[in-house]
Coordinates of C-alpha atoms in Angstrom, one line a residue:
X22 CA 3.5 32.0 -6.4
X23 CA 4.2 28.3 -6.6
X24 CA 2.8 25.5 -5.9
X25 CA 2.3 23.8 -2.5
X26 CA 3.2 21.0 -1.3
X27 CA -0.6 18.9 -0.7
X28 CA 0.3 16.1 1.6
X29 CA -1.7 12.8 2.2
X30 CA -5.2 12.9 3.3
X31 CA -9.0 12.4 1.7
X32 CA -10.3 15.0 -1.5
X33 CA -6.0 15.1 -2.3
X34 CA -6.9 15.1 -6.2
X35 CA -9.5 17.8 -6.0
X36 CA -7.2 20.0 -3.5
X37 CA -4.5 19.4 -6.5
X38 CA -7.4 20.6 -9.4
X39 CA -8.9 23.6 -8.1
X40 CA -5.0 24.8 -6.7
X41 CA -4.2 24.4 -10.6
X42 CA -7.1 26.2 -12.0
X43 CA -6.4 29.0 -9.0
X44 CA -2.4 29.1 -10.0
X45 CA -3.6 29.3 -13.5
X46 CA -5.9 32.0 -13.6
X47 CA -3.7 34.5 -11.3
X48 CA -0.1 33.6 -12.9
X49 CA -1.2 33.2 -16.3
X50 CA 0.5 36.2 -18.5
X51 CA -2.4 38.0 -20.2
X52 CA -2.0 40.7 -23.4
X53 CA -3.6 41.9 -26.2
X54 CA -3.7 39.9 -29.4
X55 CA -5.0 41.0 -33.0
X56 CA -6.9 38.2 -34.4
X57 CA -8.7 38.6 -38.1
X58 CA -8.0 42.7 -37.8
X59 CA -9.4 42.6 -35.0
X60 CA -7.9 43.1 -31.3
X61 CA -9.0 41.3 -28.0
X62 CA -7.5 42.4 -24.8
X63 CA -6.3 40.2 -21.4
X64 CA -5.9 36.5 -23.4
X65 CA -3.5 34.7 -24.2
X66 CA -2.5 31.9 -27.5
X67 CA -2.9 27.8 -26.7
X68 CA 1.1 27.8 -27.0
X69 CA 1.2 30.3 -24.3
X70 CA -1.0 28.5 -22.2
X71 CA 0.7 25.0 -23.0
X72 CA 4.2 26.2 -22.4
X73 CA 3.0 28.2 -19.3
X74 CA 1.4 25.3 -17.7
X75 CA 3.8 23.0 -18.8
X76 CA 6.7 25.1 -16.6
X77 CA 4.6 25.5 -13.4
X78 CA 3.8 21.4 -13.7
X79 CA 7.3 20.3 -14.4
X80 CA 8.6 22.9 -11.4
X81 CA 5.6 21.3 -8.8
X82 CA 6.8 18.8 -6.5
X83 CA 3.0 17.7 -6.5
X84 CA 4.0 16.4 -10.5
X85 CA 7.8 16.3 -10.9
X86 CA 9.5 17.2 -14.2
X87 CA 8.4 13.8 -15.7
X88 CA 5.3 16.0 -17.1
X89 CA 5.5 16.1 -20.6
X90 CA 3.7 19.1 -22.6
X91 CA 1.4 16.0 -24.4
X92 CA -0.1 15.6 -20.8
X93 CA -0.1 19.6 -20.7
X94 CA -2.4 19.2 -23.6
X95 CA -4.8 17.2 -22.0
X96 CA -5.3 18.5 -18.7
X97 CA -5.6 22.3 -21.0
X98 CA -8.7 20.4 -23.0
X99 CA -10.0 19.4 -19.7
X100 CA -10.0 23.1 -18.5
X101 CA -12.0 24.2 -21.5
X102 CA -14.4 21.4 -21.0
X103 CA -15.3 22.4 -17.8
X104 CA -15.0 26.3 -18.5
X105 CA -12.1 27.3 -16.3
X106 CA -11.1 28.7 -19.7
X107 CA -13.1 29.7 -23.0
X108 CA -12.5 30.5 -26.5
X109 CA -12.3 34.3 -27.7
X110 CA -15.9 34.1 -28.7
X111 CA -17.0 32.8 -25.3
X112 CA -17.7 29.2 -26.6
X113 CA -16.5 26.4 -24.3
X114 CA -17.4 22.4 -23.8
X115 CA -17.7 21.0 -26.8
X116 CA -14.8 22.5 -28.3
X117 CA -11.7 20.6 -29.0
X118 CA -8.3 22.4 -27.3
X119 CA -4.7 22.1 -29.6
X120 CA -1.5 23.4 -29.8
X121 CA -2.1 26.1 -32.0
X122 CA -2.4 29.8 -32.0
X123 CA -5.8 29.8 -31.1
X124 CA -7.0 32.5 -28.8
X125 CA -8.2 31.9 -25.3
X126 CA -9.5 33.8 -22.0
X127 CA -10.7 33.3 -18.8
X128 CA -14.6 33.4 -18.1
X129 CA -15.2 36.2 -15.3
X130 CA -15.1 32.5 -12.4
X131 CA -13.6 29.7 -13.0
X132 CA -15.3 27.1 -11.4
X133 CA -13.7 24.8 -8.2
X134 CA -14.4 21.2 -8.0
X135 CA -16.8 21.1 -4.3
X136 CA -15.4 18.5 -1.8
X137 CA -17.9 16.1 -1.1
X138 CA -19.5 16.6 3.1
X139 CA -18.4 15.3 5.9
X140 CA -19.9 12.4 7.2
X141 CA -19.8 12.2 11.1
X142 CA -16.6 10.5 12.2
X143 CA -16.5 7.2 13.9
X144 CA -13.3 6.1 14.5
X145 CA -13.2 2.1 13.7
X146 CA -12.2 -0.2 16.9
X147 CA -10.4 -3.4 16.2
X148 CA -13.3 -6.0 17.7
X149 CA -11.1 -9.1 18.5
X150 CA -13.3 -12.8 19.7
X151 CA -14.6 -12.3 22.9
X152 CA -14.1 -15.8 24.5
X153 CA -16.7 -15.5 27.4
X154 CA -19.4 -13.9 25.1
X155 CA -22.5 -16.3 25.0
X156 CA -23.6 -17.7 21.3
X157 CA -26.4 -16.2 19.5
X158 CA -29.1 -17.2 20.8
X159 CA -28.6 -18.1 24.3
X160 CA -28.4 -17.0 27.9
X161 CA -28.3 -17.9 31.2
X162 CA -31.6 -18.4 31.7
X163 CA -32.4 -21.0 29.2
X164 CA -29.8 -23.2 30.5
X165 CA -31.3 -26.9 30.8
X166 CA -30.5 -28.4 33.9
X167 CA -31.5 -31.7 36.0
X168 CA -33.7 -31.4 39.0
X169 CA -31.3 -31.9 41.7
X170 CA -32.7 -34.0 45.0
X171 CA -32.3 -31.2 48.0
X172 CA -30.2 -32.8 50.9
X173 CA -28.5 -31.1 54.3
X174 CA -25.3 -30.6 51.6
X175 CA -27.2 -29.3 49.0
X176 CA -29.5 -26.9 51.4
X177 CA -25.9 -25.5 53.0
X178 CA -24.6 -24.8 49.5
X179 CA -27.4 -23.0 48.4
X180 CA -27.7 -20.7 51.7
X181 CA -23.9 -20.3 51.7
X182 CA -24.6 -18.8 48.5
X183 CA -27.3 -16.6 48.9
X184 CA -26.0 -14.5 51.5
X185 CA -22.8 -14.1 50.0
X186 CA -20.0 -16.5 51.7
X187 CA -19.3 -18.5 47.7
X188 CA -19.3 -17.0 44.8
X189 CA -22.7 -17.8 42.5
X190 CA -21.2 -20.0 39.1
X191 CA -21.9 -18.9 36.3
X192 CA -21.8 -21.0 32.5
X193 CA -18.6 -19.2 30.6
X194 CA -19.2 -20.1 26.8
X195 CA -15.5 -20.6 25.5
X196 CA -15.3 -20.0 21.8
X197 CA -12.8 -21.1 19.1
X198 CA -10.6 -18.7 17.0
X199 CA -12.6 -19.1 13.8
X200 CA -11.5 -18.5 10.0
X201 CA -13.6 -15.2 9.9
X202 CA -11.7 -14.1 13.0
X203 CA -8.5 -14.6 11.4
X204 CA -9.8 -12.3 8.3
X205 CA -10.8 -9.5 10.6
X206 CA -7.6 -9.5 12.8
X207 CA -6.0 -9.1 9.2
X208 CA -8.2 -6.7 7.7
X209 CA -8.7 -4.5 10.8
X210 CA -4.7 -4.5 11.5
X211 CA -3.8 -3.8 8.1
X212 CA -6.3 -0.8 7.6
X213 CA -5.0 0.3 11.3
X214 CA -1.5 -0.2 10.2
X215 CA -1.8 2.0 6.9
X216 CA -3.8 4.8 8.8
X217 CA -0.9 5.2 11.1
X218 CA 1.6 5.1 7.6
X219 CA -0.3 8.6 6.2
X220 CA -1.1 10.2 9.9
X221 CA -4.4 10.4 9.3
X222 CA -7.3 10.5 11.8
X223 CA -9.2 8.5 9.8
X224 CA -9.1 6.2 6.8
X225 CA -13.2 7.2 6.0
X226 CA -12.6 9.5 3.5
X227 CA -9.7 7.9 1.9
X228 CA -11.5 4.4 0.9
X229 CA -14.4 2.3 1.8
X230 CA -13.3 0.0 4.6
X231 CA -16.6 -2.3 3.5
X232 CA -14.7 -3.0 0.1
X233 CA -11.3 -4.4 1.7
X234 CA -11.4 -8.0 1.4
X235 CA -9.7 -9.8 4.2
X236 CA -9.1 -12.8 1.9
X237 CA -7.6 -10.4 -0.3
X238 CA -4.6 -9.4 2.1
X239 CA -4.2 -13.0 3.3
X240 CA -3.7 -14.3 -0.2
X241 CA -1.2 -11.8 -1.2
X242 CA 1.0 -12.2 1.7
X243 CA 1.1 -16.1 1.6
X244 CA 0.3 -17.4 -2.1
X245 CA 3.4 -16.4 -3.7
X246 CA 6.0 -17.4 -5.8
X247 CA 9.9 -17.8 -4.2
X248 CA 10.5 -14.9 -6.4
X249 CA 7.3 -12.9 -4.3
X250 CA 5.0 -12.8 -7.8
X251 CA 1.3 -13.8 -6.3
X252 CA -0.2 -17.8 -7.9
X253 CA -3.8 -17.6 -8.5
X254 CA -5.7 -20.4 -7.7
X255 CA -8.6 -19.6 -10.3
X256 CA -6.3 -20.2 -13.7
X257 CA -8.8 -18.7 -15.7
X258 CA -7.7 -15.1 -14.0
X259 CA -4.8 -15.9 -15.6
X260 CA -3.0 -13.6 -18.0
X261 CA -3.4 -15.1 -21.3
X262 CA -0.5 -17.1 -22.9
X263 CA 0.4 -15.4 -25.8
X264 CA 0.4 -11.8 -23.5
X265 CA 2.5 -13.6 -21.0
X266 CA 4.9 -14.9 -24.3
X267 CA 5.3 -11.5 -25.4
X268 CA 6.1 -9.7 -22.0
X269 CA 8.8 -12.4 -21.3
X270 CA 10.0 -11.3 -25.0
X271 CA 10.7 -7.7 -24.7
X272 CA 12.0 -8.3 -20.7
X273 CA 14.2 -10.7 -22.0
X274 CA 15.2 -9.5 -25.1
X275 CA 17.0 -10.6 -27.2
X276 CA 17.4 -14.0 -25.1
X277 CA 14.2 -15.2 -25.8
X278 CA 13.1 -18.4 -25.2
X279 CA 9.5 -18.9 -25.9
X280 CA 9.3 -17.0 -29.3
X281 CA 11.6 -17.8 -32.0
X282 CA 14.0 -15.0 -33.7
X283 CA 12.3 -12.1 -35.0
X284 CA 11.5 -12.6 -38.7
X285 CA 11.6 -9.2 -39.8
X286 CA 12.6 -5.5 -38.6
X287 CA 10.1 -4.0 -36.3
X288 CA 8.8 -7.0 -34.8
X289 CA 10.0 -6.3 -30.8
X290 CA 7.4 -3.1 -31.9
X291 CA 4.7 -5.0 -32.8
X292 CA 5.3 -7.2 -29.9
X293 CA 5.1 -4.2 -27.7
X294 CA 2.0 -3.0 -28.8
X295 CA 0.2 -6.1 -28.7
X296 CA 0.9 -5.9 -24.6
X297 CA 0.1 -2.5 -24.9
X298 CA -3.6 -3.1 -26.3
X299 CA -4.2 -5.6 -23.8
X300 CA -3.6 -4.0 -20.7
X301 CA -5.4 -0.4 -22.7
X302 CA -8.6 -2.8 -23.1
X303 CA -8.8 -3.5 -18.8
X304 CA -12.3 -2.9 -17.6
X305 CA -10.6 -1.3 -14.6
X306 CA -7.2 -0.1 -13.7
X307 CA -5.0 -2.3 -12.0
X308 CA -5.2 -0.3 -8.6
X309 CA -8.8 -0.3 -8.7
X310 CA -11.3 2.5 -8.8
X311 CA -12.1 2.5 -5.2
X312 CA -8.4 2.3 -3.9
X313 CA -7.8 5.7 -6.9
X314 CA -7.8 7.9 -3.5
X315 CA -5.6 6.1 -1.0
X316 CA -2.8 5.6 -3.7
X317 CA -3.3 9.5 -4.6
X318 CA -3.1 10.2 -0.9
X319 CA 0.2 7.7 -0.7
X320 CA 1.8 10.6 -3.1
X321 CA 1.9 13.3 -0.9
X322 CA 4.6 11.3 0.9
X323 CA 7.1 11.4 -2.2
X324 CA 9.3 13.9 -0.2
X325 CA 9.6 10.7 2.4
X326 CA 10.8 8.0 0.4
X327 CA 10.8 5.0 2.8
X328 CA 7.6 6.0 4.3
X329 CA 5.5 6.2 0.4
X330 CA 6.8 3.1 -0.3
X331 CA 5.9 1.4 3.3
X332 CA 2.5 3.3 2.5
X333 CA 2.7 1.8 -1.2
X334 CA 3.4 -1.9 0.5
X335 CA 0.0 -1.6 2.8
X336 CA -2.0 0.1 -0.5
X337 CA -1.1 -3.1 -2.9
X338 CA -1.7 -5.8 -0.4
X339 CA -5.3 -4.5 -0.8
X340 CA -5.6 -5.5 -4.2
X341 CA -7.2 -8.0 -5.4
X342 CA -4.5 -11.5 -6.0
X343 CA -4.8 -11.2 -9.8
X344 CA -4.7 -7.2 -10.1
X345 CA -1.6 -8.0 -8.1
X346 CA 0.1 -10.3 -10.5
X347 CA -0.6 -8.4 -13.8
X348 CA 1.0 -5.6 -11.5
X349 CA 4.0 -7.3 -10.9
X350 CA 4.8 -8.8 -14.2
X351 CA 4.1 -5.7 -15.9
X352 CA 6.7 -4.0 -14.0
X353 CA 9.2 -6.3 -14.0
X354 CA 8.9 -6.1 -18.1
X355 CA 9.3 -2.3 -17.5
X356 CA 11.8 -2.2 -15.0
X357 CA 14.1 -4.6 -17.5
X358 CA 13.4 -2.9 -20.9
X359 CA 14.4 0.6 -19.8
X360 CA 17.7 -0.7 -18.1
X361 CA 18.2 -2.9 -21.2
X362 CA 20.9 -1.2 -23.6
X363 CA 20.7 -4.0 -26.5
X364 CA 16.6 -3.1 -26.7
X365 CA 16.1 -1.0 -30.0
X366 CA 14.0 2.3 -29.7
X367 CA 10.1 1.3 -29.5
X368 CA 9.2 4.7 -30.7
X369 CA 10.5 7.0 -32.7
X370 CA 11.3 10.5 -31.0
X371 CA 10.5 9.5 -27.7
X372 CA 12.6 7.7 -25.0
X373 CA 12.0 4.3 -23.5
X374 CA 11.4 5.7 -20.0
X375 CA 8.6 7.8 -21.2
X376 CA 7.1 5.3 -23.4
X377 CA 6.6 3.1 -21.2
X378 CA 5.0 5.8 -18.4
X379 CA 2.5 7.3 -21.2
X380 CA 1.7 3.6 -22.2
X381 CA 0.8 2.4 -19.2
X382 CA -0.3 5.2 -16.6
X383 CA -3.9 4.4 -17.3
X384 CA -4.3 1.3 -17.2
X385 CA -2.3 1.3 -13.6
X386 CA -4.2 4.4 -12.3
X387 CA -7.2 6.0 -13.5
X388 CA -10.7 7.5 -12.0
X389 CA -13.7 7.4 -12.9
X390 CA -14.3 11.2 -12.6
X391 CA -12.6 12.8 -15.8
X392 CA -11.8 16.2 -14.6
X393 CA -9.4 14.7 -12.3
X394 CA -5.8 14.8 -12.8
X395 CA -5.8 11.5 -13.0
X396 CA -3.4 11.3 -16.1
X397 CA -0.5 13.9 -14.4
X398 CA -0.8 11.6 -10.8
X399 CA -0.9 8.2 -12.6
X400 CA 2.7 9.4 -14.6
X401 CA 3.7 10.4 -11.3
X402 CA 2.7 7.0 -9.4
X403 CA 4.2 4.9 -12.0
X404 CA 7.7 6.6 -12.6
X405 CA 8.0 6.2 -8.7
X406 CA 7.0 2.7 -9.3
X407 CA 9.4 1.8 -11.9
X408 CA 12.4 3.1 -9.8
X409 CA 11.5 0.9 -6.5
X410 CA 9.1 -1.7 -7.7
X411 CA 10.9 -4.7 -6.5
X412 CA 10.6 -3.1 -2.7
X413 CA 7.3 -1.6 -3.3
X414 CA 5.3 -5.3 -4.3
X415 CA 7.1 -6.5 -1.4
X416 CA 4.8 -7.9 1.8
X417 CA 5.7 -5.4 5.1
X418 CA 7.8 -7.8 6.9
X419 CA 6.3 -5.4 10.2
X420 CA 3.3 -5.6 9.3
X421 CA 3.2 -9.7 8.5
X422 CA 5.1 -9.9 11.9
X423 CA 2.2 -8.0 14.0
X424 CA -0.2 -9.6 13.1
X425 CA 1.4 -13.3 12.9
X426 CA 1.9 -12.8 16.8
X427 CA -1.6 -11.4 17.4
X428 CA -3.3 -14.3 16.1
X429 CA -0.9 -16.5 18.1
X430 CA -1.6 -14.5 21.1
X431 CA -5.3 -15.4 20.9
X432 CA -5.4 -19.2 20.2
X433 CA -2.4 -19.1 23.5
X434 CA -5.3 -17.5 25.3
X435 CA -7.9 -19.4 24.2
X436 CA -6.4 -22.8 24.8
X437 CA -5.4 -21.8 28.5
X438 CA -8.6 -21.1 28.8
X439 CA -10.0 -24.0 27.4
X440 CA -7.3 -26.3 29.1
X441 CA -5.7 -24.7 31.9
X442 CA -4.1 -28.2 33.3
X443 CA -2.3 -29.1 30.0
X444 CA -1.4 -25.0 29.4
X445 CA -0.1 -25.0 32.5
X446 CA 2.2 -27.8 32.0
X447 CA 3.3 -26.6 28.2
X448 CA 3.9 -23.4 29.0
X449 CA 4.9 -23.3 33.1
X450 CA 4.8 -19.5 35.0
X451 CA 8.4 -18.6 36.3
X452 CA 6.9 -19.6 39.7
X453 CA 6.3 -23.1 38.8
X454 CA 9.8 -22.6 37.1
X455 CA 11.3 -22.0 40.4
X456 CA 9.7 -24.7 41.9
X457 CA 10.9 -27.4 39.4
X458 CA 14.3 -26.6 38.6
X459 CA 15.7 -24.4 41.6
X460 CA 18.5 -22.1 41.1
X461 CA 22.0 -23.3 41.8
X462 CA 24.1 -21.2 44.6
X463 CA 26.6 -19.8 42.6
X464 CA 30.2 -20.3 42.7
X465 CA 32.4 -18.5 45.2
X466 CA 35.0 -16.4 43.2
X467 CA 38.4 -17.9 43.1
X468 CA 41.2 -15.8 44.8
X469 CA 43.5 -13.9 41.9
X470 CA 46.9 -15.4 42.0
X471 CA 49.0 -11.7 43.2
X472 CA 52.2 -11.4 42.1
X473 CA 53.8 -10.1 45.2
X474 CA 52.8 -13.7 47.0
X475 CA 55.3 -15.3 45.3
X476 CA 58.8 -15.9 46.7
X477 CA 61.1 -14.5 44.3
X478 CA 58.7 -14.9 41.3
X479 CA 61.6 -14.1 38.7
X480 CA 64.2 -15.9 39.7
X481 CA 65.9 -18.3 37.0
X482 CA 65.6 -22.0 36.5
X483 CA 68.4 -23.6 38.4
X484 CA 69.0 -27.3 37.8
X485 CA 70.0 -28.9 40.9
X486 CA 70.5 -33.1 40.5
X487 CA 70.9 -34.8 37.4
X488 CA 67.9 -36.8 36.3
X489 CA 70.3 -39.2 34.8
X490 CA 71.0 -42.3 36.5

């Protein structure tokens, strides 16, 4: 029994949980132990269960084998925290899980995580201006207009329209392609566009549409650097100097320009962890506690590479511009230390790869529900992120495109509708076209020269009179 492949779609982390706890309870190996002279039947040692686990995690193509048995660890003291196991003496909770030869069994249920009901589903429609729709606040009825002096004219217009031979007038309000428009074509199109990336129904239970913010998505596509890293326009969003001095250290090491040579041994270490406690101390990861489930959801489409990261392009436009940033940079720093040979080993015993996914997973994903699996899907998010960053934090040049021509598309409309004379000679109708520059009879075809016209066509050059006088 393995585990199953749980695509994109809303509740993914909790399908993940109680799939684990499920695999758990009916794979785990179970046998008698002697504990204190005494014997306990069906359980099982905490390096069983970590080495277990560890296998079934590392073999899942929900996890990958990036899962190290630290990670194991945790997700094991989150099962005895919420009693899908308990100790030998039937305590579990408050008790602290380790690596040890502790003795452990399953309660007679282990409890599922509940997915949350179903709200009804309304399926968002795009609402684009409506140029003929009247301001708030008015109507045809309330139109002021002048008393008008009744004539013979007059009288025959207003017969001619009461029994039907002209058409009755009516005021059309023509309105103007506001900012706010703009912002919703973006938002609505964006969400649209990322809805069709995961083939879902439905975007409802995935996110909260009423968080997006439309200025959001404009900012991140058009306030950027030639090198595609977002500029705030608040500088006190900023990432502090001295952080920003230490990342351009290590990603530059040992060419670095704004720090002098290191003093002592151990000092691109202390530089590291002085980034390190930075981003640890975030008030909220960088992609957001209400975007945790649509970047989960984006990791059911690992097995299609170019379609994650087109999902992954959608999901970060949605951040917010300074999230963004830190984002970037802090990749970039990644990215160039682990492909950096001349970088000594930050840690002892462990490799620069995984350093740098256990240091940072958190603080990039993280949920505000702990018995999640927050910690196995953020190491999963970030090593994917680390390998195709540079395309991943790039805008969707399809996406940009889209939308780009749908805004154009409306101002075209409104101003023929708001100028139909000068529209009309800007943009002429292929009829008009016609009319103005008429089409040229074309050429009759030249005969092709035959060679069997010709009167002895390979006969040699004979000279017959001097040219000499």
């Amino acid at each position: 029994m393995e585990h199953r492949i749980v695509g994109p779609g809303p509740y993914r982390a909790t399908k993940l949980w109680n799939e684990t706890v499920e695999l758990f309870r009916a794979r785990m190996p179970l046998r008698k132990h002697r504990c204190r002279f005494k014997s306990y039947e069906r359980c099982f040692t905490a390096a069983e269960a970590v080495d277990w686990l560890h296998e079934l995690l590392r073999c899942s193509q929900n996890f990958g084998p990036e899962v190290t048995r630290k990670q194991t660890v945790q997700l094991l003291k989150k099962f005895l925290k919420n009693h899908v196991i308990e100790d030998i003496k039937g305590k579990w909770g408050q008790e602290d899980f380790e690596d040890n030869r502790h003795l452990y069994r399953f309660p007679p249920s282990s409890p599922l995580k509940p997915y949350p009901k179903k709200s009804a589903y309304q399926k968002d429609v795009i609402k684009f201006p409506e140029w003929n729709e009247p301001p708030p606040g008015t109507s045809q009825e309330n139109i002021p207009v002048r008393p008008l002096v009744m004539n013979s004219e007059m009288w025959y217009k207003r017969h001619s329209i009461a029994i039907g031979e002209v058409p009755a007038c009516r005021l059309v309000h023509r309105r103007q392609l506001t900012e706010d428009n703009v912002e919703e074509i973006w938002k609505s199109m964006t969400l649209s566009y990322l809805q069709k990336v995961l083939g879902l129904d439905s975007l409802e239970e995935v996110l909260d549409s009423k968080l997006v913010n439309s200025k959001f998505i404009i900012h991140n596509v058009y306030s950027v650097s030639k090198q595609g890293v977002v500029i705030l326009d608040d500088k006190s969003k900023e990432l502090p100097h001295w952080v920003l001095s230490a990342m351009k250290c290590l990603a530059n090491w040992p060419n670095c320009s704004d720090l002098k040579q290191p003093m002592y041994l151990g000092f691109e270490k202390d530089v590291f962890k002085t980034i390190a406690d930075y981003y640890g101390h975030l008030k909220e990861p960088l992609l957001t506690f209400h975007l945790f489930d649509a970047f989960v959801s984006v990791l059911g489409l690992l097995q299609k590479e170019k379609v994650a990261i087109e999902a992954f392009q959608v999901c970060c436009l949605l951040l917010p511009p300074e999230n963004r940033r830190k984002l970037q940079l802090l990749m970039r720093m990644m990215a160039r230390i682990c492909l950096n040979k001349e970088m000594p080993p930050l840690c002892d015993g462990l490799g620069t790869r995984t350093l740098m996914v256990q240091t940072f997973s958190r603080c990039i994903l993280c949920s505000k529900d702990e018995v999640d699996l927050d910690e196995l899907l953020a190491a999963r998010l970030v090593t994917f992120l680390m390998d195709n960053y540079q395309e991943i934090l790039k805008v969707p040049l399809a996406l940009q495109t889209s939308i780009e021509e749908r805004v154009a598309h409306l101002r075209r409309v409104q101003f023929q509708k708001s100028y139909p004379e000068v529209y009309q000679e800007r943009f002429p109708t292929p009829e008009s076209e016609a009319v103005l520059f008429p089409e040229k009879p074309k050429p009759k075809p030249k005969p092709q020269l035959l060679m069997w016209a010709l009167k002895n066509p390979f006969q040699p050059f004979q000279r017959t009179r001097s040219f000499r006088m």
